[in-house]
Coordinates of C-alpha atoms in Angstrom, one line a residue:
Chain A
X1 CA -8.1 19.8 22.7
X2 CA -6.2 18.3 19.8
X3 CA -2.8 16.6 20.0
X4 CA -0.2 14.8 17.9
X5 CA 2.3 12.2 18.9
X6 CA 5.4 11.2 17.0
X7 CA 6.8 8.4 19.2
X8 CA 10.2 8.3 17.6
X9 CA 12.8 11.1 18.0
X10 CA 14.9 9.5 15.2
X11 CA 14.4 6.9 12.5
X12 CA 17.4 5.4 10.7
X13 CA 17.0 3.7 7.4
X14 CA 19.4 2.4 4.8
X15 CA 19.2 4.0 1.4
X16 CA 16.9 2.1 -0.9
X17 CA 14.9 0.6 1.9
X18 CA 11.3 1.5 2.7
X19 CA 10.8 4.1 5.5
X20 CA 8.0 4.8 7.9
X21 CA 7.6 7.8 10.2
X22 CA 4.9 7.3 12.7
X23 CA 2.2 9.7 13.8
X24 CA -0.9 9.4 15.9
X25 CA -3.4 12.1 16.6
X26 CA -6.3 13.1 18.8
X27 CA -9.1 15.5 17.8
X28 CA -12.7 15.9 19.0
X29 CA -14.1 16.0 15.4
X30 CA -12.8 14.6 12.1
X31 CA -9.2 15.4 11.4
X32 CA -7.4 17.3 8.8
X33 CA -3.9 15.8 8.8
X34 CA -0.7 17.2 7.3
X35 CA 3.0 16.2 7.0
X36 CA 5.7 18.9 6.7
X37 CA 9.4 18.5 6.3
X38 CA 12.1 20.8 7.6
X39 CA 15.6 20.9 6.1
X40 CA 18.4 22.6 8.0
X41 CA 18.0 26.4 8.0
X42 CA 14.8 26.2 6.1
X43 CA 11.2 26.7 6.9
X44 CA 8.5 24.0 7.0
X45 CA 7.7 22.6 3.6
X46 CA 4.3 20.9 2.9
X47 CA 4.5 17.2 1.9
X48 CA 0.9 16.0 1.8
X49 CA -2.4 16.1 3.5
X50 CA -5.5 14.1 4.3
X51 CA -8.8 15.8 4.2
X52 CA -11.4 13.2 3.2
X53 CA -11.7 10.3 0.7
X54 CA -9.1 7.7 -0.1
X55 CA -7.1 6.8 3.0
X56 CA -3.9 6.6 1.1
X57 CA -2.7 10.0 0.1
X58 CA 0.3 10.7 -2.1
X59 CA 2.5 13.8 -1.8
X60 CA 5.7 15.3 -2.9
X61 CA 9.1 13.5 -3.5
X62 CA 7.5 10.1 -3.6
X63 CA 6.1 10.2 0.0
X64 CA 2.7 8.8 0.9
X65 CA 0.7 8.5 4.1
X66 CA -2.1 6.3 5.2
X67 CA -5.0 7.5 7.3
X68 CA -6.3 4.9 9.7
X69 CA -9.3 6.2 11.6
X70 CA -9.6 3.2 14.0
X71 CA -6.0 3.5 15.1
X72 CA -6.0 7.4 14.8
X73 CA -2.8 7.2 12.9
X74 CA -1.3 8.9 9.8
X75 CA 2.0 7.3 9.2
X76 CA 4.3 8.7 6.6
X77 CA 5.9 6.2 4.2
X78 CA 8.2 5.9 1.2
X79 CA 9.0 2.7 -0.7
X80 CA 12.6 3.5 -1.3
X81 CA 14.5 6.0 0.8
X82 CA 17.1 8.5 -0.6
X83 CA 19.9 10.1 1.3
X84 CA 18.3 13.5 0.4
X85 CA 15.2 12.5 2.4
X86 CA 17.2 13.1 5.6
X87 CA 15.4 15.9 7.4
X88 CA 13.1 16.6 10.3
X89 CA 9.5 15.6 9.7
X90 CA 6.5 17.0 11.4
X91 CA 3.0 15.6 11.6
X92 CA 0.2 18.1 12.2
X93 CA -3.6 18.1 12.8
X94 CA -6.5 20.5 12.7
X95 CA -10.1 19.7 13.7
X96 CA -12.3 19.8 10.6
X97 CA -15.0 21.6 12.5
X98 CA -12.8 24.7 12.7
X99 CA -11.9 27.2 10.0
X100 CA -8.7 28.6 8.5
X101 CA -8.0 30.7 11.6
X102 CA -7.5 27.6 13.8
X103 CA -3.9 26.8 14.5
X104 CA -2.3 23.6 13.4
X105 CA -1.1 21.4 16.3
X106 CA 2.2 19.9 15.5
X107 CA 4.0 16.8 16.8
X108 CA 7.5 17.2 18.2
X109 CA 9.1 16.0 15.0
X110 CA 11.1 13.0 13.9
X111 CA 14.6 13.1 12.6
X112 CA 14.9 10.9 9.6
X113 CA 18.4 9.8 8.8
X114 CA 19.1 7.9 5.6
X115 CA 22.4 6.1 5.5
X116 CA 24.2 5.5 2.2
Chain B
X1 CA 6.7 29.5 -6.7
X2 CA 5.4 32.2 -4.3
X3 CA 7.2 32.3 -1.0
X4 CA 6.7 33.7 2.5
X5 CA 9.7 35.8 3.4
X6 CA 10.9 36.6 6.9
X7 CA 13.4 39.1 8.3
X8 CA 15.7 39.1 10.1
X9 CA 17.0 35.6 9.7
X10 CA 18.7 35.9 13.1
X11 CA 18.4 38.5 15.8
X12 CA 20.3 38.7 19.1
X13 CA 18.8 41.0 21.8
X14 CA 19.2 41.8 25.4
X15 CA 16.5 40.7 27.9
X16 CA 13.9 43.4 28.3
X17 CA 14.3 44.9 24.8
X18 CA 11.6 45.1 22.2
X19 CA 11.9 43.0 19.1
X20 CA 9.9 43.2 15.9
X21 CA 10.0 40.2 13.5
X22 CA 8.8 40.9 10.0
X23 CA 7.1 38.7 7.4
X24 CA 5.8 39.2 3.9
X25 CA 3.1 36.6 3.3
X26 CA 2.0 35.4 -0.1
X27 CA 0.1 38.2 -1.8
X28 CA -3.3 36.7 -2.4
X29 CA -3.5 34.9 1.0
X30 CA -6.0 35.8 3.6
X31 CA -4.9 34.2 6.8
X32 CA -1.6 34.9 8.5
X33 CA 0.0 33.0 11.4
X34 CA 2.9 33.1 13.7
X35 CA 4.4 29.9 15.2
X36 CA 7.5 29.3 17.3
X37 CA 9.8 26.5 17.8
X38 CA 12.0 26.4 20.9
X39 CA 15.2 24.5 20.2
X40 CA 14.6 20.8 20.3
X41 CA 10.9 21.2 20.9
X42 CA 7.7 21.1 18.9
X43 CA 6.4 23.8 16.7
X44 CA 3.8 25.8 18.7
X45 CA 0.9 27.9 17.4
X46 CA 1.0 31.5 18.6
X47 CA -1.6 33.5 16.7
X48 CA -3.7 33.7 13.6
X49 CA -4.8 36.9 11.9
X50 CA -7.6 37.5 9.4
X51 CA -9.5 40.5 8.1
X52 CA -7.1 42.8 10.0
X53 CA -7.7 41.4 13.4
X54 CA -6.6 38.5 15.6
X55 CA -8.7 35.4 15.0
X56 CA -7.2 32.9 17.4
X57 CA -4.4 33.0 19.8
X58 CA -2.7 30.5 22.1
X59 CA -1.9 30.7 25.8
X60 CA 1.7 31.6 24.8
X61 CA 0.5 34.8 23.1
X62 CA 0.2 37.0 26.2
X63 CA 0.2 40.8 26.6
X64 CA 3.9 40.9 25.7
X65 CA 3.1 39.9 22.1
X66 CA 1.3 41.8 19.4
X67 CA 0.8 41.5 15.7
X68 CA 0.1 44.0 13.0
X69 CA -0.4 44.2 9.3
X70 CA 0.6 47.9 8.9
X71 CA 0.6 48.3 5.1
X72 CA -1.2 45.5 3.4
X73 CA 1.9 43.5 2.7
X74 CA 4.0 43.1 5.9
X75 CA 2.8 41.1 8.9
X76 CA 4.8 41.8 12.0
X77 CA 5.2 40.1 15.4
X78 CA 6.3 42.4 18.2
X79 CA 7.6 41.2 21.6
X80 CA 7.5 44.2 23.9
X81 CA 9.9 43.1 26.6
X82 CA 11.8 40.0 25.7
X83 CA 12.5 37.2 28.2
X84 CA 15.1 34.5 28.1
X85 CA 12.4 32.0 27.4
X86 CA 11.4 33.9 24.2
X87 CA 14.5 32.5 22.5
X88 CA 13.2 30.4 19.7
X89 CA 12.8 30.1 16.0
X90 CA 9.7 32.1 14.9
X91 CA 7.9 31.0 11.8
X92 CA 5.4 33.1 9.8
X93 CA 2.8 31.3 7.6
X94 CA 0.0 32.2 5.3
X95 CA -3.0 30.5 3.9
X96 CA -5.3 31.2 1.0
X97 CA -8.5 30.1 2.6
X98 CA -11.4 32.3 3.8
X99 CA -14.3 32.0 6.1
X100 CA -15.1 29.8 9.1
X101 CA -17.0 26.7 8.1
X102 CA -15.6 26.6 4.7
X103 CA -12.8 24.3 3.5
X104 CA -10.3 26.9 4.7
X105 CA -9.3 24.6 7.5
X106 CA -8.1 22.1 4.9
X107 CA -5.9 24.6 3.1
X108 CA -2.2 24.3 3.3
X109 CA -0.1 26.7 5.3
X110 CA 2.9 28.1 3.5
X111 CA 5.7 28.8 6.0
X112 CA 8.7 31.1 5.8
X113 CA 12.2 30.1 6.6
X114 CA 12.0 31.5 10.1
X115 CA 13.6 34.1 12.3
X116 CA 15.9 32.9 15.0
X117 CA 15.6 35.1 18.1
X118 CA 18.3 34.8 20.8
X119 CA 17.6 36.6 24.0
X120 CA 20.7 37.1 26.3

């Protein structure tokens, strides 16, 4: 069975500072990893994904994430936070041995609060 | 940019009533999904649908749930007899991929804005 852990319910960062939202995962095969963001009263919006190749992936709105196989982690990062980054962030995983029908397994989400 | 649209945005119903949540996936997508998010909890997979049949379903998706693609554009989730614990935000999603063993598992799911179901 696959699982995702987001150990922090909330992360507080001052505007302009770097931010990190943590995610660790567990799958039996190789992982496909995703980050989604949810703004109030909106659906989940895709930020970035890791499939294969370079461990550092870049996504929307200046976000990036680093895949670390030995630590089974896929932390989301941004060099300089904006107040508009405040939202709920979800990490998700799918086993690469499956196909498109397999459900994504999500973490419980991390509230990111950027203080002016 | 293409969107997944869901209706209604909010539905309040009495326990034991039937509810149908509707979704219009992105037109050229092949896989369709329902997820739910109970308030304050994680987003949970319910079911995936491909080639006009259920592909995968979770333990949550019991006999009270059903899905249908009645007309080639809409994708519906029906809850036959709602329970209090069915209160949640229900998200529809779609995916352009096709075929097990292909890269379809790497494709991005596009989610709708959700339908909030409140069971009283």
